[in-house]
Tab-separated table of C-alpha atoms and ligand atoms in Angstrom:
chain	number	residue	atom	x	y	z
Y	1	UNK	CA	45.322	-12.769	40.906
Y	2	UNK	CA	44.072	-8.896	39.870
Y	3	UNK	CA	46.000	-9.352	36.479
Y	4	UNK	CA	43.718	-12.672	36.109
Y	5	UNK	CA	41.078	-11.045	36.995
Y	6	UNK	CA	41.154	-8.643	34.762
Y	7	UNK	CA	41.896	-11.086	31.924
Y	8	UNK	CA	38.901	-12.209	32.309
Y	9	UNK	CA	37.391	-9.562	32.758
Y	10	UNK	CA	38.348	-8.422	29.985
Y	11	UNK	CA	37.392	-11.825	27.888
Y	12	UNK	CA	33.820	-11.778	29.485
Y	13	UNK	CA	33.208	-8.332	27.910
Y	14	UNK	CA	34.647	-9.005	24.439
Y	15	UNK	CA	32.632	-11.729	24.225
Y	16	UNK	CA	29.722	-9.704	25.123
Y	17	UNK	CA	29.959	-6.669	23.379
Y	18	UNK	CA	32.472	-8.146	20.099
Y	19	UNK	CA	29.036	-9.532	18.408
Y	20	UNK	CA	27.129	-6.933	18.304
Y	21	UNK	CA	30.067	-4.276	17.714
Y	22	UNK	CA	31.670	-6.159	14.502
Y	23	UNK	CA	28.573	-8.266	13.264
Y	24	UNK	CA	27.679	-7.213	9.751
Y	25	UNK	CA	24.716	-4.872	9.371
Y	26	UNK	CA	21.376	-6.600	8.140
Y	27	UNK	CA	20.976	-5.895	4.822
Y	28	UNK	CA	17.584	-5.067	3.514
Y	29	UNK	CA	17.408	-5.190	-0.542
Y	30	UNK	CA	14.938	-3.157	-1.873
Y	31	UNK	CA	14.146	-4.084	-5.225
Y	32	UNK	CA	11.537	-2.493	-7.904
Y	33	UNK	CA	10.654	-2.087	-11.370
Y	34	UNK	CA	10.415	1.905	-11.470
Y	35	UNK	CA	13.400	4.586	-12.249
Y	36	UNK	CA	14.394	6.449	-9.670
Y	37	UNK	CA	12.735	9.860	-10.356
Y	38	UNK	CA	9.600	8.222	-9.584
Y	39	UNK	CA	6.939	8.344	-6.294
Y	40	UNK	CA	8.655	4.758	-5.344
Y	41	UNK	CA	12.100	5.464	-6.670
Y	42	UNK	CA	12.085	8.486	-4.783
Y	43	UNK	CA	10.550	6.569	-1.628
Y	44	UNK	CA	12.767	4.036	-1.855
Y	45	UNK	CA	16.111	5.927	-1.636
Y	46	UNK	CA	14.791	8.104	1.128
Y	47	UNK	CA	14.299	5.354	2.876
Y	48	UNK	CA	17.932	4.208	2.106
Y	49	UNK	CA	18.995	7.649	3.270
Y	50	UNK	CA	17.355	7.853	6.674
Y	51	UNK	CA	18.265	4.324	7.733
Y	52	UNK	CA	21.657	5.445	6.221
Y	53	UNK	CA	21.758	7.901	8.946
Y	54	UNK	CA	19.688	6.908	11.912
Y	55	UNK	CA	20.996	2.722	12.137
Y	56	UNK	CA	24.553	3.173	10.325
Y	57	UNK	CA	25.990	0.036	11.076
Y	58	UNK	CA	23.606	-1.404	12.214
Y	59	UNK	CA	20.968	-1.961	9.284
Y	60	UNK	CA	21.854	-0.979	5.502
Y	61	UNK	CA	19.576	-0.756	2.708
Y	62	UNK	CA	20.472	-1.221	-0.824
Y	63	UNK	CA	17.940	0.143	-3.864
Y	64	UNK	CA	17.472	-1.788	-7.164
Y	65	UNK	CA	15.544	0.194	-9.603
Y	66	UNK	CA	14.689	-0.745	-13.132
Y	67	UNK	CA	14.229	-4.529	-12.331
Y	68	UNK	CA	17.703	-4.253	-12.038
Y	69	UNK	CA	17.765	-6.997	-9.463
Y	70	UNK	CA	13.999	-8.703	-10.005
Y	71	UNK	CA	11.501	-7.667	-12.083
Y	72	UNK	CA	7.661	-8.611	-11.639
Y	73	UNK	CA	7.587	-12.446	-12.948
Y	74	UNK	CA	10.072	-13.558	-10.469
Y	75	UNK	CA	9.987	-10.352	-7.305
Y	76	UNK	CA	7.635	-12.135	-5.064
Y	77	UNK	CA	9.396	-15.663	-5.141
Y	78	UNK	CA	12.799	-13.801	-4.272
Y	79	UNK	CA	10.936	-12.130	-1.127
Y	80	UNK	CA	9.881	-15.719	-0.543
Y	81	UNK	CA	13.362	-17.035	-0.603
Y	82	UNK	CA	15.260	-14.024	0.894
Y	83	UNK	CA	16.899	-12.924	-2.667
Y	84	UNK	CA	15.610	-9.225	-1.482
Y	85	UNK	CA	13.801	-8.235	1.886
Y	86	UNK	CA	11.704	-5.471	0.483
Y	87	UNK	CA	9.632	-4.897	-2.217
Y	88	UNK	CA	6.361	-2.622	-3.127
Y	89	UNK	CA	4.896	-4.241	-6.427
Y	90	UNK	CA	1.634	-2.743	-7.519
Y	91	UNK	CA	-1.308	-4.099	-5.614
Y	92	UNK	CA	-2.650	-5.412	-9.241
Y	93	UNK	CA	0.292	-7.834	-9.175
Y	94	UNK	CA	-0.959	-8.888	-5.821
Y	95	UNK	CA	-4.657	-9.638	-6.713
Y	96	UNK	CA	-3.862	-13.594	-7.222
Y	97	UNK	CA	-2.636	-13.186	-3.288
Y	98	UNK	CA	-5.772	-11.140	-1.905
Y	99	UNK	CA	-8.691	-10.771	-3.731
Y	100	UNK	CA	-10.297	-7.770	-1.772
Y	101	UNK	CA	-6.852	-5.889	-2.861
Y	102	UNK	CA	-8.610	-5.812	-6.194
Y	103	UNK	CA	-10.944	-2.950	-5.606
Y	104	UNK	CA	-8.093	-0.558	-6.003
Y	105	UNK	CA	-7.894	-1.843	-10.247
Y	106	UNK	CA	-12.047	-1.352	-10.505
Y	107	UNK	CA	-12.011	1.018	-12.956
Y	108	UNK	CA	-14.117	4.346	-12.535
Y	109	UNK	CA	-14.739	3.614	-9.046
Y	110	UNK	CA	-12.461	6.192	-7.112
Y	111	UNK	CA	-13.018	10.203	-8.416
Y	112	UNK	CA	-9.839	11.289	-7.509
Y	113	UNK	CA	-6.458	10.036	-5.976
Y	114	UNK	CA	-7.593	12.140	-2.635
Y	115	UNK	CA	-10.270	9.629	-2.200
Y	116	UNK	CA	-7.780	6.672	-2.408
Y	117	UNK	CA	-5.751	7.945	0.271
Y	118	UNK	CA	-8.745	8.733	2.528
Y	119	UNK	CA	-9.685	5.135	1.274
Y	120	UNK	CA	-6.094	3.873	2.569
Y	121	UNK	CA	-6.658	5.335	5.954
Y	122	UNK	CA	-9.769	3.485	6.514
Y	123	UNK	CA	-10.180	-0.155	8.465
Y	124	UNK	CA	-11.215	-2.011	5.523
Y	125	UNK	CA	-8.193	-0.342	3.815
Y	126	UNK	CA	-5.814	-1.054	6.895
Y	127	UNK	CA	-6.709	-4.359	7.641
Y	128	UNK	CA	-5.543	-5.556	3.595
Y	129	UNK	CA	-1.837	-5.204	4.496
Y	130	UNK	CA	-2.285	-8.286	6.614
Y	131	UNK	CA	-4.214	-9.982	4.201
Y	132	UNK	CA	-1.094	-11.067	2.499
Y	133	UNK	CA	0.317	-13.096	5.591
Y	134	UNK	CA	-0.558	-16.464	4.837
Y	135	UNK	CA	1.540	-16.043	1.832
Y	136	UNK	CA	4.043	-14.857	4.015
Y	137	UNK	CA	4.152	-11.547	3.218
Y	138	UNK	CA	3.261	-8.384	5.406
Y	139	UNK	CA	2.051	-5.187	4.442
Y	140	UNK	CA	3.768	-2.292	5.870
Y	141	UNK	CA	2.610	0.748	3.954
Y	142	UNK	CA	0.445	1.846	1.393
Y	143	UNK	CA	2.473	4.111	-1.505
Y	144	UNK	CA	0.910	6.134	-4.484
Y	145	UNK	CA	1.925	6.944	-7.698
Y	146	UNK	CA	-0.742	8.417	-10.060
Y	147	UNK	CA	-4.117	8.243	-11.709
Y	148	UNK	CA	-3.521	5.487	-14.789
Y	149	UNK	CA	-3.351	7.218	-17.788
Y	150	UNK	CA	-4.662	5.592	-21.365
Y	151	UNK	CA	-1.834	5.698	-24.348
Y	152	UNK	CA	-2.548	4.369	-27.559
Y	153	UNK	CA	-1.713	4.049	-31.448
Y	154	UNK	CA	-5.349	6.242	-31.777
Y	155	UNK	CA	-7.469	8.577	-30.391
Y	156	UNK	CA	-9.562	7.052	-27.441
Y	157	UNK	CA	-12.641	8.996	-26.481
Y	158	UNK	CA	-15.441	7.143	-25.632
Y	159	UNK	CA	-15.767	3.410	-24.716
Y	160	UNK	CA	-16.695	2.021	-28.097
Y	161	UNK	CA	-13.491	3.084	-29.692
Y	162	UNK	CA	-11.557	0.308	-27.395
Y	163	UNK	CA	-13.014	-2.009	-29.764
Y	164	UNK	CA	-9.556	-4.511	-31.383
Y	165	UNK	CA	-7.090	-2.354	-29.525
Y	166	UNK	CA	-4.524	-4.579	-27.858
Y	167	UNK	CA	-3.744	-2.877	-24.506
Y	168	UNK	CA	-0.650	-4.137	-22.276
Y	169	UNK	CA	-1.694	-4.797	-18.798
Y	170	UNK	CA	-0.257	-5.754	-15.456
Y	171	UNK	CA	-0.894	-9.273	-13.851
Y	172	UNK	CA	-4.798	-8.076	-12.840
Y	173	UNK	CA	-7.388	-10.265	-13.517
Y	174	UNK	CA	-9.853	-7.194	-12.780
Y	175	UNK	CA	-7.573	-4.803	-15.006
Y	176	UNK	CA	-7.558	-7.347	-18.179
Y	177	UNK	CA	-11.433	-8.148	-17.660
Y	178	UNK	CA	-12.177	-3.953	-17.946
Y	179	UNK	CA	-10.373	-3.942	-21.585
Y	180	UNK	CA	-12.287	-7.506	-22.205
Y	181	UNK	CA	-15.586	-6.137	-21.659
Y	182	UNK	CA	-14.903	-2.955	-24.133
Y	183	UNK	CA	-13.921	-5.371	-26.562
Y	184	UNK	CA	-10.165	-4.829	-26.400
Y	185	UNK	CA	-7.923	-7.399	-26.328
Y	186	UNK	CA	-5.329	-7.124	-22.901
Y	187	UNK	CA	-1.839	-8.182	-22.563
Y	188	UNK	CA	-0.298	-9.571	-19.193
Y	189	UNK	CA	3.095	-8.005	-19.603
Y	190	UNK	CA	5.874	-7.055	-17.227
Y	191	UNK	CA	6.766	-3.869	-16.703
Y	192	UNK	CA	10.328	-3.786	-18.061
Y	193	UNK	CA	8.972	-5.317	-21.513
Y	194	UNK	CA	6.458	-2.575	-21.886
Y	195	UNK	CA	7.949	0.525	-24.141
Y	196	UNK	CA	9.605	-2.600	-26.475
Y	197	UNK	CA	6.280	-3.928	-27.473
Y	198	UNK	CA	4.457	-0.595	-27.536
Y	199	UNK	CA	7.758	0.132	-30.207
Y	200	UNK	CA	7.237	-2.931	-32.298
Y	201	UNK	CA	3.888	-3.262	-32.260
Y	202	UNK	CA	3.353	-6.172	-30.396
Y	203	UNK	CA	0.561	-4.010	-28.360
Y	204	UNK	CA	-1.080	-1.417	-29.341
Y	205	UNK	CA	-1.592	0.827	-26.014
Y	206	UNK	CA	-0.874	0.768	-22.394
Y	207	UNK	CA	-2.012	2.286	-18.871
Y	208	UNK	CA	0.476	4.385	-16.954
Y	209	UNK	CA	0.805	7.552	-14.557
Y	210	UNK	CA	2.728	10.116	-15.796
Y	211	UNK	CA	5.490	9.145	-13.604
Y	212	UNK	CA	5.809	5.787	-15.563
Y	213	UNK	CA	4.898	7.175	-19.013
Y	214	UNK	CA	7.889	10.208	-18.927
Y	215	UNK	CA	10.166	7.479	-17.007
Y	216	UNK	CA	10.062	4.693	-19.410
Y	217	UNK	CA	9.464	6.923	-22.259
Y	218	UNK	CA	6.109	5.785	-23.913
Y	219	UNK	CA	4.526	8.854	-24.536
Y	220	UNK	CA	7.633	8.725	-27.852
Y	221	UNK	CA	5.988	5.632	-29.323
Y	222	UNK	CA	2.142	6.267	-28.369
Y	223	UNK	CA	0.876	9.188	-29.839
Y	224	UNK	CA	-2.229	9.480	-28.403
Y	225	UNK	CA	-2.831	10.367	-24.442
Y	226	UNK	CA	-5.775	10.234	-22.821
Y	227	UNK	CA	-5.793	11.593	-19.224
Y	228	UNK	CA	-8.874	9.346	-18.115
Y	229	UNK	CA	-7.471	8.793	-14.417
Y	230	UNK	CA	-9.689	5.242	-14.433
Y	231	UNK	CA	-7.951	3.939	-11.558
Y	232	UNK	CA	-5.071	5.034	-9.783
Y	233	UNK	CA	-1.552	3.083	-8.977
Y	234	UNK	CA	-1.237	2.296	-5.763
Y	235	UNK	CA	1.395	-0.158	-4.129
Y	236	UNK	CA	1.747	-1.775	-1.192
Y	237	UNK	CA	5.258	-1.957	0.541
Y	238	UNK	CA	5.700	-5.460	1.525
Y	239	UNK	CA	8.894	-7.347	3.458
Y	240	UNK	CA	9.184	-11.332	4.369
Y	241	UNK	CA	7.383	-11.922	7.176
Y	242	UNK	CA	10.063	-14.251	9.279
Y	243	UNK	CA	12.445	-11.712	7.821
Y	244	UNK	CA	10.670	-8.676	9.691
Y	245	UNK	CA	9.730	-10.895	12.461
Y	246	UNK	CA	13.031	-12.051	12.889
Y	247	UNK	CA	14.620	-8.003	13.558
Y	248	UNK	CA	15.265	-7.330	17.169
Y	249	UNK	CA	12.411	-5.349	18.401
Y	250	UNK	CA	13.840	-2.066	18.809
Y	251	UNK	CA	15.079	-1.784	15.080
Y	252	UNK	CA	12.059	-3.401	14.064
Y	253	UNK	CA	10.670	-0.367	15.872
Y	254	UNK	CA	12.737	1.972	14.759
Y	255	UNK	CA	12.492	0.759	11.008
Y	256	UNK	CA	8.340	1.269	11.293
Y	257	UNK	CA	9.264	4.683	12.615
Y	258	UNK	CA	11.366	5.824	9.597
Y	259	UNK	CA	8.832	3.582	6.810
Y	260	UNK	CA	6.152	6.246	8.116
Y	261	UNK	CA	7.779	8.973	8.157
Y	262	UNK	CA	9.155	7.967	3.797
Y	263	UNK	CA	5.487	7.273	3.207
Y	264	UNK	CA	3.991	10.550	4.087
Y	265	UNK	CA	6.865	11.926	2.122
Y	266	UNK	CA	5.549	9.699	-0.720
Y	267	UNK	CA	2.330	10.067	-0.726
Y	268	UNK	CA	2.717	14.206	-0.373
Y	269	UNK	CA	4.644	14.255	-3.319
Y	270	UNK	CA	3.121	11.870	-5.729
Y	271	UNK	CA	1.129	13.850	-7.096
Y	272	UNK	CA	3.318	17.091	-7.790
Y	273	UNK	CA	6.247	14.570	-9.300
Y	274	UNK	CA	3.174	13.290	-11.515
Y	275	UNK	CA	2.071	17.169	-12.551
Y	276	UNK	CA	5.998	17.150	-13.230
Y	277	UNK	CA	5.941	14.551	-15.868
Y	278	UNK	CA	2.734	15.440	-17.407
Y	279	UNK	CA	4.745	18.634	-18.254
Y	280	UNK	CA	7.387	17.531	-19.619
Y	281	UNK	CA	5.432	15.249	-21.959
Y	282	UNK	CA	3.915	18.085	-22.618
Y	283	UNK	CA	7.077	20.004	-23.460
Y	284	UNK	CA	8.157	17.166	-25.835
Y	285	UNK	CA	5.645	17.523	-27.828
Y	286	UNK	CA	5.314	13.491	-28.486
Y	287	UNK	CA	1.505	12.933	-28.271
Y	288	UNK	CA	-1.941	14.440	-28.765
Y	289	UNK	CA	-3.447	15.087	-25.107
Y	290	UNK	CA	-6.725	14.298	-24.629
Y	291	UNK	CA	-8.228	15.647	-21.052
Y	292	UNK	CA	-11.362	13.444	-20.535
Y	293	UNK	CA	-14.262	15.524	-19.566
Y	294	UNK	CA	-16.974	14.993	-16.588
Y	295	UNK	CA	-19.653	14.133	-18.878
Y	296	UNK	CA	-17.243	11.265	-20.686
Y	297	UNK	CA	-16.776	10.279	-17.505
Y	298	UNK	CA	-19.849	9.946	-16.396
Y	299	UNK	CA	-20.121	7.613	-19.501
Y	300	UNK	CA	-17.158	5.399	-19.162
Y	301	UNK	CA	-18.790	5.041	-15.752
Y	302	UNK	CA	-21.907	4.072	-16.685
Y	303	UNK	CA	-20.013	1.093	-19.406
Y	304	UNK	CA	-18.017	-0.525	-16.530
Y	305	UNK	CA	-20.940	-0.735	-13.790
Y	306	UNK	CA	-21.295	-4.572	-14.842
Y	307	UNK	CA	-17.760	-5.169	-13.663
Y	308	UNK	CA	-18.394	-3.665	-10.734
Y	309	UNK	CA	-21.176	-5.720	-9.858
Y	310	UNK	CA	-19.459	-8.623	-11.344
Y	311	UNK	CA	-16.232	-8.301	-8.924
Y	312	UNK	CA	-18.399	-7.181	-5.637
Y	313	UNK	CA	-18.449	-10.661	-4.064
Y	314	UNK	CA	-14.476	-11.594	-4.437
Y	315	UNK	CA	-14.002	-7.497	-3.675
Y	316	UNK	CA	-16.139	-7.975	-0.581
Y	317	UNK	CA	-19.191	-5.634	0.015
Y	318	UNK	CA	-18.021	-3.903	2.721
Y	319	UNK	CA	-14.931	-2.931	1.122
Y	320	UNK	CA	-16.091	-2.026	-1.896
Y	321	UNK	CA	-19.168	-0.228	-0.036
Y	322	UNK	CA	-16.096	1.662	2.018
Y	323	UNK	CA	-14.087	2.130	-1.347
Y	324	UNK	CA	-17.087	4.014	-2.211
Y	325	UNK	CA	-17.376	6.444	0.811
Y	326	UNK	CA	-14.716	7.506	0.814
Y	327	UNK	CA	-15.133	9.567	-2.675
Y	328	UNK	CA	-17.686	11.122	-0.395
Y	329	UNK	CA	-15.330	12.108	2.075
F	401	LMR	C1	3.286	-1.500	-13.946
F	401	LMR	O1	3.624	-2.676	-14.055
F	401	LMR	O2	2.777	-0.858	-14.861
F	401	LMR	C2	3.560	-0.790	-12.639
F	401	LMR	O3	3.103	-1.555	-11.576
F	401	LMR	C3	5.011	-0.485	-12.490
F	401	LMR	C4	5.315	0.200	-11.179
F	401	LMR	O4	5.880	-0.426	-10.305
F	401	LMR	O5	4.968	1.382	-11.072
């Protein structure tokens, strides 16, 4: 009677506790387009580390730089379809999705990358990552990179001297109608196809942060920089939402926990891992620098106020209006 008993006992608990010991971790694949030694690259194995540590077996995270995995035409249709759980695309290539995201591309309209964090903090900024949900994607996290950098076949240095140039952009209606209104011509372009046409020709300059510029090597085949900072990178750290809904609570919890804790890492460092690579283009010696001054900027400023104006009602006033304050602190 005991030794029954005990059997089943014994059978009760294994079927209890057998799941949860020997089920296979979830897997979370974190794909992007970036090298590794990059704000996201960096962010994104850190985050590998600490779930590495903190949810061993219970949660593992795999990293696939370099559009390795997916690259920007086909990264948000794999989140859709649970090809990869993770990904943090530029917010430009998330404009078609959320048209208020598109005050981060106006050009000229944050002074520094201090004010887009402050920016990020804000309500208007905050409530975005939800505005991606009836797409079903969520927002977790804002991440920086850099201030975009213009890289061309010639000397830029004031507005007028756009005029012809063919400029690669990303998949930003707001980025492509800036170069349109200077009289370039843009390029919608992923990412992984940018150095090759920058190389052959096929476009004649591009808009990068350091980070990107040093990592995929343009600054060898543009030899003309100009550090204009005209908008800044930003990118917004996005999972499936039944995925993320779908995550017991408590790892759900625990995985916000450790996202936060990468992020501030992230967006510490961007900007030092950006001074980095401006350095060592620098150091190789590749490409005239050209710093843009105040006053230039002041006049660049003055040339894109139409597309401002022209983007405020899609942008939203009160974003843009809180875009604005928060260059003011
Ligand atoms: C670009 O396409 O230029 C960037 O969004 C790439 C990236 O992820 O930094």
């Amino acid at each position: 009677m005991t030794k029954t008993l005990l059997a089943t006992l014994a059978a009760v608990l294994l079927a209890i506790f057998a799941p949860s010991v020997l089920a296979d971790p979830i897997v979370i694949k974190f794909a992007h387009v970036v090298t590794d030694d990059t704000p996201k690259g960096r962010g994104a194995l850190l985050f590998q580390k600490l779930v590495e540590e903190r949810l061993a077996g219970k949660v593992k995270v795999e990293v696939y730089p370099n559009s390795s995995l997916v690259g920007d035409a086909n990264e948000l249709e794999a989140l859709r379809t649970g090809k990869v759980q993770m990904l943090a695309p530029s917010v430009s290539k998330l404009n078609a999705l959320s048209k208020p995201l598109q005050v981060y591309d106006l050009p000229y309209l944050f002074d520094s990358l201090e004010a887009v964090k402050r920016f990020q903090h804000r309500d208007k900024s905050r409530e975005l990552l939800g505005s991606l949900v009836t797409h079903g994607f969520t927002g977790l996290a804002y991440w920086n990179n850099g201030g975009r950098q213009l890289s061309a076949t010639r000397d830029i240095r004031s507005p007028a001297d756009l005029k012809g140039l063919t400029v690669r952009v990303e998949s930003s209606d707001v980025l492509a109608a800036y170069y349109q209104l200077l009289g370039a011509q843009p390029v919608k372009m992923p990412f992984a196809q940018v150095y090759e046409a920058l190389r052959t020709g096929k476009v004649q300059g591009a808009e990068n942060p350091w980070s990107n510029l040093l990592g995929q090597k343009i600054n060898t085949v543009q030899p003309y920089i100009v550090e204009d900072n005209h908008s800044f990178l930003t990118y917004m750290l996005i999972t499936n939402t039944s995925f993320w809904n779908s995550l017991p609570f408590e790892l759900r919890s625990e995985l916000e926990a450790i996202l936060d804790e990468v992020t501030q890492v992230v967006n510490r460092d961007a900007e030092a891992i950006n001074a980095k690579a401006r350095e060592r283009v620098v150091a190789a010696n590749t490409s005239k620098i050209l710093v843009q001054t105040p006053a230039e900027r002041e006049v660049w400023r003055a040339a894109v106020a139409p597309l401002i104006k022209r983007y405020e009602s899609e942008v939203g006033s009160d974003v843009l209006r809180a875009a604005e304050a928060a260059n003011r602190r």
